[in-house]
């Protein structure tokens, strides 16, 4: 059992649980302010909207049924033009925001399939990330923002 949160802050303000059943994604302020400088408004919007599909601990993009997403399915979920989104996604890859990697198959434990993962130095779901996923992005400028 996890320890319960204190009911008040250090300055005496009351705390309450909030939206317990809703998904959330942790966004890193330093990364986001840098990201805003390198992406167009449209691409920034699309990248942030992708966060809804980030899996806990592996930063892999999944649909609501737990299936791996590809760029086409992701563009459909975001309700954006596939050709425009595909072009933007290639830019995300060049910037080290996402990668296409081999991930364990959901149907056959002996196989690997293609998956899309987001850079955990930008945003992630929860507080823990798989080490092999983190290592995929240690050479990006986003990781270097936190090396000080």
JSON list of C-alpha atoms in Angstrom, two decimals:
[
{"chain": "A", "resi": 1, "resn": "UNK", "atom": "CA", "xyz": [0.00, 0.00, 0.00]},
{"chain": "A", "resi": 2, "resn": "UNK", "atom": "CA", "xyz": [1.28, 3.45, -0.91]},
{"chain": "A", "resi": 3, "resn": "UNK", "atom": "CA", "xyz": [1.58, 6.07, 1.81]},
{"chain": "A", "resi": 4, "resn": "UNK", "atom": "CA", "xyz": [-1.27, 8.57, 1.79]},
{"chain": "A", "resi": 5, "resn": "UNK", "atom": "CA", "xyz": [-0.64, 12.18, 0.83]},
{"chain": "A", "resi": 6, "resn": "UNK", "atom": "CA", "xyz": [-0.62, 14.78, 3.56]},
{"chain": "A", "resi": 7, "resn": "UNK", "atom": "CA", "xyz": [-3.97, 16.52, 3.82]},
{"chain": "A", "resi": 8, "resn": "UNK", "atom": "CA", "xyz": [-2.39, 19.98, 3.92]},
{"chain": "A", "resi": 9, "resn": "UNK", "atom": "CA", "xyz": [0.63, 21.73, 2.43]},
{"chain": "A", "resi": 10, "resn": "UNK", "atom": "CA", "xyz": [3.47, 23.17, 4.49]},
{"chain": "A", "resi": 11, "resn": "UNK", "atom": "CA", "xyz": [1.69, 26.53, 4.55]},
{"chain": "A", "resi": 12, "resn": "UNK", "atom": "CA", "xyz": [-1.54, 24.93, 5.79]},
{"chain": "A", "resi": 13, "resn": "UNK", "atom": "CA", "xyz": [-3.52, 24.89, 2.53]},
{"chain": "A", "resi": 14, "resn": "UNK", "atom": "CA", "xyz": [-5.84, 21.91, 2.09]},
{"chain": "A", "resi": 15, "resn": "UNK", "atom": "CA", "xyz": [-5.07, 19.22, -0.49]},
{"chain": "A", "resi": 16, "resn": "UNK", "atom": "CA", "xyz": [-7.64, 17.06, -2.23]},
{"chain": "A", "resi": 17, "resn": "UNK", "atom": "CA", "xyz": [-7.43, 14.17, -4.67]},
{"chain": "A", "resi": 18, "resn": "UNK", "atom": "CA", "xyz": [-8.23, 15.33, -8.17]},
{"chain": "A", "resi": 19, "resn": "UNK", "atom": "CA", "xyz": [-9.53, 13.47, -11.21]},
{"chain": "A", "resi": 20, "resn": "UNK", "atom": "CA", "xyz": [-8.24, 10.08, -10.00]},
{"chain": "A", "resi": 21, "resn": "UNK", "atom": "CA", "xyz": [-9.49, 8.10, -13.00]},
{"chain": "A", "resi": 22, "resn": "UNK", "atom": "CA", "xyz": [-8.21, 10.44, -15.71]},
{"chain": "A", "resi": 23, "resn": "UNK", "atom": "CA", "xyz": [-4.99, 9.82, -17.64]},
{"chain": "A", "resi": 24, "resn": "UNK", "atom": "CA", "xyz": [-2.19, 12.32, -17.24]},
{"chain": "A", "resi": 25, "resn": "UNK", "atom": "CA", "xyz": [1.20, 12.96, -18.76]},
{"chain": "A", "resi": 26, "resn": "UNK", "atom": "CA", "xyz": [4.12, 14.71, -17.10]},
{"chain": "A", "resi": 27, "resn": "UNK", "atom": "CA", "xyz": [5.37, 17.60, -19.24]},
{"chain": "A", "resi": 28, "resn": "UNK", "atom": "CA", "xyz": [8.84, 19.02, -18.58]},
{"chain": "A", "resi": 29, "resn": "UNK", "atom": "CA", "xyz": [8.85, 22.80, -18.53]},
{"chain": "A", "resi": 30, "resn": "UNK", "atom": "CA", "xyz": [12.43, 23.33, -19.75]},
{"chain": "A", "resi": 31, "resn": "UNK", "atom": "CA", "xyz": [11.96, 20.94, -22.68]},
{"chain": "A", "resi": 32, "resn": "UNK", "atom": "CA", "xyz": [8.65, 22.45, -23.67]},
{"chain": "A", "resi": 33, "resn": "UNK", "atom": "CA", "xyz": [9.98, 25.98, -23.76]},
{"chain": "A", "resi": 34, "resn": "UNK", "atom": "CA", "xyz": [12.82, 24.81, -26.03]},
{"chain": "A", "resi": 35, "resn": "UNK", "atom": "CA", "xyz": [10.42, 22.76, -28.15]},
{"chain": "A", "resi": 36, "resn": "UNK", "atom": "CA", "xyz": [8.29, 25.83, -28.70]},
{"chain": "A", "resi": 37, "resn": "UNK", "atom": "CA", "xyz": [11.32, 27.50, -30.30]},
{"chain": "A", "resi": 38, "resn": "UNK", "atom": "CA", "xyz": [12.01, 24.74, -32.86]},
{"chain": "A", "resi": 39, "resn": "UNK", "atom": "CA", "xyz": [8.52, 23.70, -33.99]},
{"chain": "A", "resi": 40, "resn": "UNK", "atom": "CA", "xyz": [5.85, 25.59, -35.82]},
{"chain": "A", "resi": 41, "resn": "UNK", "atom": "CA", "xyz": [2.65, 26.24, -33.90]},
{"chain": "A", "resi": 42, "resn": "UNK", "atom": "CA", "xyz": [0.92, 23.45, -35.85]},
{"chain": "A", "resi": 43, "resn": "UNK", "atom": "CA", "xyz": [3.67, 20.88, -35.24]},
{"chain": "A", "resi": 44, "resn": "UNK", "atom": "CA", "xyz": [4.00, 21.87, -31.58]},
{"chain": "A", "resi": 45, "resn": "UNK", "atom": "CA", "xyz": [0.26, 21.36, -31.20]},
{"chain": "A", "resi": 46, "resn": "UNK", "atom": "CA", "xyz": [0.40, 17.94, -32.85]},
{"chain": "A", "resi": 47, "resn": "UNK", "atom": "CA", "xyz": [3.37, 16.84, -30.77]},
{"chain": "A", "resi": 48, "resn": "UNK", "atom": "CA", "xyz": [1.69, 17.82, -27.51]},
{"chain": "A", "resi": 49, "resn": "UNK", "atom": "CA", "xyz": [-1.57, 16.19, -28.56]},
{"chain": "A", "resi": 50, "resn": "UNK", "atom": "CA", "xyz": [0.32, 12.91, -29.09]},
{"chain": "A", "resi": 51, "resn": "UNK", "atom": "CA", "xyz": [0.97, 12.80, -25.34]},
{"chain": "A", "resi": 52, "resn": "UNK", "atom": "CA", "xyz": [-2.51, 11.37, -24.80]},
{"chain": "A", "resi": 53, "resn": "UNK", "atom": "CA", "xyz": [-1.30, 8.10, -26.31]},
{"chain": "A", "resi": 54, "resn": "UNK", "atom": "CA", "xyz": [2.00, 7.70, -24.40]},
{"chain": "A", "resi": 55, "resn": "UNK", "atom": "CA", "xyz": [2.25, 4.42, -22.50]},
{"chain": "A", "resi": 56, "resn": "UNK", "atom": "CA", "xyz": [3.39, 4.35, -18.91]},
{"chain": "A", "resi": 57, "resn": "UNK", "atom": "CA", "xyz": [7.07, 3.50, -18.37]},
{"chain": "A", "resi": 58, "resn": "UNK", "atom": "CA", "xyz": [7.84, 2.69, -22.02]},
{"chain": "A", "resi": 59, "resn": "UNK", "atom": "CA", "xyz": [6.84, 5.98, -23.73]},
{"chain": "A", "resi": 60, "resn": "UNK", "atom": "CA", "xyz": [5.43, 3.89, -26.58]},
{"chain": "A", "resi": 61, "resn": "UNK", "atom": "CA", "xyz": [2.38, 5.23, -28.40]},
{"chain": "A", "resi": 62, "resn": "UNK", "atom": "CA", "xyz": [-0.77, 3.11, -27.95]},
{"chain": "A", "resi": 63, "resn": "UNK", "atom": "CA", "xyz": [-4.43, 3.47, -28.84]},
{"chain": "A", "resi": 64, "resn": "UNK", "atom": "CA", "xyz": [-7.13, 3.13, -26.16]},
{"chain": "A", "resi": 65, "resn": "UNK", "atom": "CA", "xyz": [-7.23, -0.66, -26.66]},
{"chain": "A", "resi": 66, "resn": "UNK", "atom": "CA", "xyz": [-3.49, -0.98, -26.01]},
{"chain": "A", "resi": 67, "resn": "UNK", "atom": "CA", "xyz": [-2.45, -1.54, -29.62]},
{"chain": "A", "resi": 68, "resn": "UNK", "atom": "CA", "xyz": [0.75, -0.01, -30.95]},
{"chain": "A", "resi": 69, "resn": "UNK", "atom": "CA", "xyz": [0.17, 3.05, -33.10]},
{"chain": "A", "resi": 70, "resn": "UNK", "atom": "CA", "xyz": [1.72, 3.79, -36.46]},
{"chain": "A", "resi": 71, "resn": "UNK", "atom": "CA", "xyz": [1.85, 7.23, -38.07]},
{"chain": "A", "resi": 72, "resn": "UNK", "atom": "CA", "xyz": [-1.29, 6.65, -40.14]},
{"chain": "A", "resi": 73, "resn": "UNK", "atom": "CA", "xyz": [-3.41, 5.53, -37.17]},
{"chain": "A", "resi": 74, "resn": "UNK", "atom": "CA", "xyz": [-2.01, 8.35, -35.05]},
{"chain": "A", "resi": 75, "resn": "UNK", "atom": "CA", "xyz": [-2.98, 10.93, -37.68]},
{"chain": "A", "resi": 76, "resn": "UNK", "atom": "CA", "xyz": [-6.50, 9.46, -37.68]},
{"chain": "A", "resi": 77, "resn": "UNK", "atom": "CA", "xyz": [-6.76, 9.67, -33.89]},
{"chain": "A", "resi": 78, "resn": "UNK", "atom": "CA", "xyz": [-5.54, 13.28, -33.96]},
{"chain": "A", "resi": 79, "resn": "UNK", "atom": "CA", "xyz": [-7.95, 13.97, -36.82]},
{"chain": "A", "resi": 80, "resn": "UNK", "atom": "CA", "xyz": [-5.28, 15.56, -39.01]},
{"chain": "A", "resi": 81, "resn": "UNK", "atom": "CA", "xyz": [-4.29, 15.07, -42.64]},
{"chain": "A", "resi": 82, "resn": "UNK", "atom": "CA", "xyz": [-2.03, 12.02, -42.94]},
{"chain": "A", "resi": 83, "resn": "UNK", "atom": "CA", "xyz": [0.35, 13.54, -45.52]},
{"chain": "A", "resi": 84, "resn": "UNK", "atom": "CA", "xyz": [0.91, 16.68, -43.47]},
{"chain": "A", "resi": 85, "resn": "UNK", "atom": "CA", "xyz": [1.27, 14.72, -40.25]},
{"chain": "A", "resi": 86, "resn": "UNK", "atom": "CA", "xyz": [3.64, 12.19, -41.83]},
{"chain": "A", "resi": 87, "resn": "UNK", "atom": "CA", "xyz": [5.88, 15.03, -42.96]},
{"chain": "A", "resi": 88, "resn": "UNK", "atom": "CA", "xyz": [5.77, 16.60, -39.49]},
{"chain": "A", "resi": 89, "resn": "UNK", "atom": "CA", "xyz": [6.50, 13.24, -37.89]},
{"chain": "A", "resi": 90, "resn": "UNK", "atom": "CA", "xyz": [9.67, 12.88, -39.99]},
{"chain": "A", "resi": 91, "resn": "UNK", "atom": "CA", "xyz": [10.70, 16.26, -38.61]},
{"chain": "A", "resi": 92, "resn": "UNK", "atom": "CA", "xyz": [9.98, 15.00, -35.07]},
{"chain": "A", "resi": 93, "resn": "UNK", "atom": "CA", "xyz": [12.32, 12.08, -35.75]},
{"chain": "A", "resi": 94, "resn": "UNK", "atom": "CA", "xyz": [15.11, 14.35, -37.06]},
{"chain": "A", "resi": 95, "resn": "UNK", "atom": "CA", "xyz": [14.82, 16.50, -33.93]},
{"chain": "A", "resi": 96, "resn": "UNK", "atom": "CA", "xyz": [15.06, 13.47, -31.62]},
{"chain": "A", "resi": 97, "resn": "UNK", "atom": "CA", "xyz": [11.50, 13.86, -30.34]},
{"chain": "A", "resi": 98, "resn": "UNK", "atom": "CA", "xyz": [10.37, 10.38, -31.39]},
{"chain": "A", "resi": 99, "resn": "UNK", "atom": "CA", "xyz": [11.89, 7.17, -32.72]},
{"chain": "A", "resi": 100, "resn": "UNK", "atom": "CA", "xyz": [10.65, 4.12, -34.53]},
{"chain": "A", "resi": 101, "resn": "UNK", "atom": "CA", "xyz": [12.04, 1.10, -32.69]},
{"chain": "A", "resi": 102, "resn": "UNK", "atom": "CA", "xyz": [11.44, -2.62, -32.34]},
{"chain": "A", "resi": 103, "resn": "UNK", "atom": "CA", "xyz": [9.10, -3.40, -29.43]},
{"chain": "A", "resi": 104, "resn": "UNK", "atom": "CA", "xyz": [7.79, -6.72, -28.04]},
{"chain": "A", "resi": 105, "resn": "UNK", "atom": "CA", "xyz": [4.81, -8.09, -29.94]},
{"chain": "A", "resi": 106, "resn": "UNK", "atom": "CA", "xyz": [1.55, -8.09, -27.97]},
{"chain": "A", "resi": 107, "resn": "UNK", "atom": "CA", "xyz": [0.57, -11.40, -29.62]},
{"chain": "A", "resi": 108, "resn": "UNK", "atom": "CA", "xyz": [3.80, -13.41, -29.69]},
{"chain": "A", "resi": 109, "resn": "UNK", "atom": "CA", "xyz": [6.43, -13.01, -26.95]},
{"chain": "A", "resi": 110, "resn": "UNK", "atom": "CA", "xyz": [9.12, -14.31, -29.32]},
{"chain": "A", "resi": 111, "resn": "UNK", "atom": "CA", "xyz": [8.58, -11.61, -31.92]},
{"chain": "A", "resi": 112, "resn": "UNK", "atom": "CA", "xyz": [9.22, -7.91, -32.17]},
{"chain": "A", "resi": 113, "resn": "UNK", "atom": "CA", "xyz": [7.20, -5.37, -34.13]},
{"chain": "A", "resi": 114, "resn": "UNK", "atom": "CA", "xyz": [7.64, -1.71, -35.05]},
{"chain": "A", "resi": 115, "resn": "UNK", "atom": "CA", "xyz": [6.61, 0.82, -32.45]},
{"chain": "A", "resi": 116, "resn": "UNK", "atom": "CA", "xyz": [6.75, 4.58, -32.01]},
{"chain": "A", "resi": 117, "resn": "UNK", "atom": "CA", "xyz": [8.29, 5.95, -28.83]},
{"chain": "A", "resi": 118, "resn": "UNK", "atom": "CA", "xyz": [8.47, 9.50, -27.57]},
{"chain": "A", "resi": 119, "resn": "UNK", "atom": "CA", "xyz": [11.48, 11.08, -25.95]},
{"chain": "A", "resi": 120, "resn": "UNK", "atom": "CA", "xyz": [11.04, 10.80, -22.15]},
{"chain": "A", "resi": 121, "resn": "UNK", "atom": "CA", "xyz": [13.05, 13.99, -21.67]},
{"chain": "A", "resi": 122, "resn": "UNK", "atom": "CA", "xyz": [10.09, 15.90, -23.17]},
{"chain": "A", "resi": 123, "resn": "UNK", "atom": "CA", "xyz": [7.15, 14.16, -21.62]},
{"chain": "A", "resi": 124, "resn": "UNK", "atom": "CA", "xyz": [6.28, 10.81, -20.15]},
{"chain": "A", "resi": 125, "resn": "UNK", "atom": "CA", "xyz": [3.45, 9.02, -18.42]},
{"chain": "A", "resi": 126, "resn": "UNK", "atom": "CA", "xyz": [4.17, 8.54, -14.71]},
{"chain": "A", "resi": 127, "resn": "UNK", "atom": "CA", "xyz": [7.47, 8.86, -12.88]},
{"chain": "A", "resi": 128, "resn": "UNK", "atom": "CA", "xyz": [9.39, 5.81, -14.10]},
{"chain": "A", "resi": 129, "resn": "UNK", "atom": "CA", "xyz": [10.72, 4.97, -17.55]},
{"chain": "A", "resi": 130, "resn": "UNK", "atom": "CA", "xyz": [12.30, 1.77, -18.88]},
{"chain": "A", "resi": 131, "resn": "UNK", "atom": "CA", "xyz": [16.07, 2.21, -18.96]},
{"chain": "A", "resi": 132, "resn": "UNK", "atom": "CA", "xyz": [16.42, 0.92, -22.54]},
{"chain": "A", "resi": 133, "resn": "UNK", "atom": "CA", "xyz": [13.92, 3.56, -23.70]},
{"chain": "A", "resi": 134, "resn": "UNK", "atom": "CA", "xyz": [15.75, 6.32, -21.81]},
{"chain": "A", "resi": 135, "resn": "UNK", "atom": "CA", "xyz": [19.03, 5.22, -23.42]},
{"chain": "A", "resi": 136, "resn": "UNK", "atom": "CA", "xyz": [17.45, 5.55, -26.89]},
{"chain": "A", "resi": 137, "resn": "UNK", "atom": "CA", "xyz": [17.37, 9.31, -26.32]},
{"chain": "A", "resi": 138, "resn": "UNK", "atom": "CA", "xyz": [20.47, 10.09, -24.22]},
{"chain": "A", "resi": 139, "resn": "UNK", "atom": "CA", "xyz": [22.28, 11.53, -27.24]},
{"chain": "A", "resi": 140, "resn": "UNK", "atom": "CA", "xyz": [19.55, 14.07, -28.01]},
{"chain": "A", "resi": 141, "resn": "UNK", "atom": "CA", "xyz": [19.69, 17.76, -27.22]},
{"chain": "A", "resi": 142, "resn": "UNK", "atom": "CA", "xyz": [16.67, 17.21, -24.95]},
{"chain": "A", "resi": 143, "resn": "UNK", "atom": "CA", "xyz": [18.66, 14.96, -22.63]},
{"chain": "A", "resi": 144, "resn": "UNK", "atom": "CA", "xyz": [21.47, 17.50, -22.57]},
{"chain": "A", "resi": 145, "resn": "UNK", "atom": "CA", "xyz": [19.06, 20.13, -21.18]},
{"chain": "A", "resi": 146, "resn": "UNK", "atom": "CA", "xyz": [19.10, 18.12, -17.94]},
{"chain": "A", "resi": 147, "resn": "UNK", "atom": "CA", "xyz": [22.78, 17.20, -17.76]},
{"chain": "A", "resi": 148, "resn": "UNK", "atom": "CA", "xyz": [23.71, 20.18, -15.58]}
]
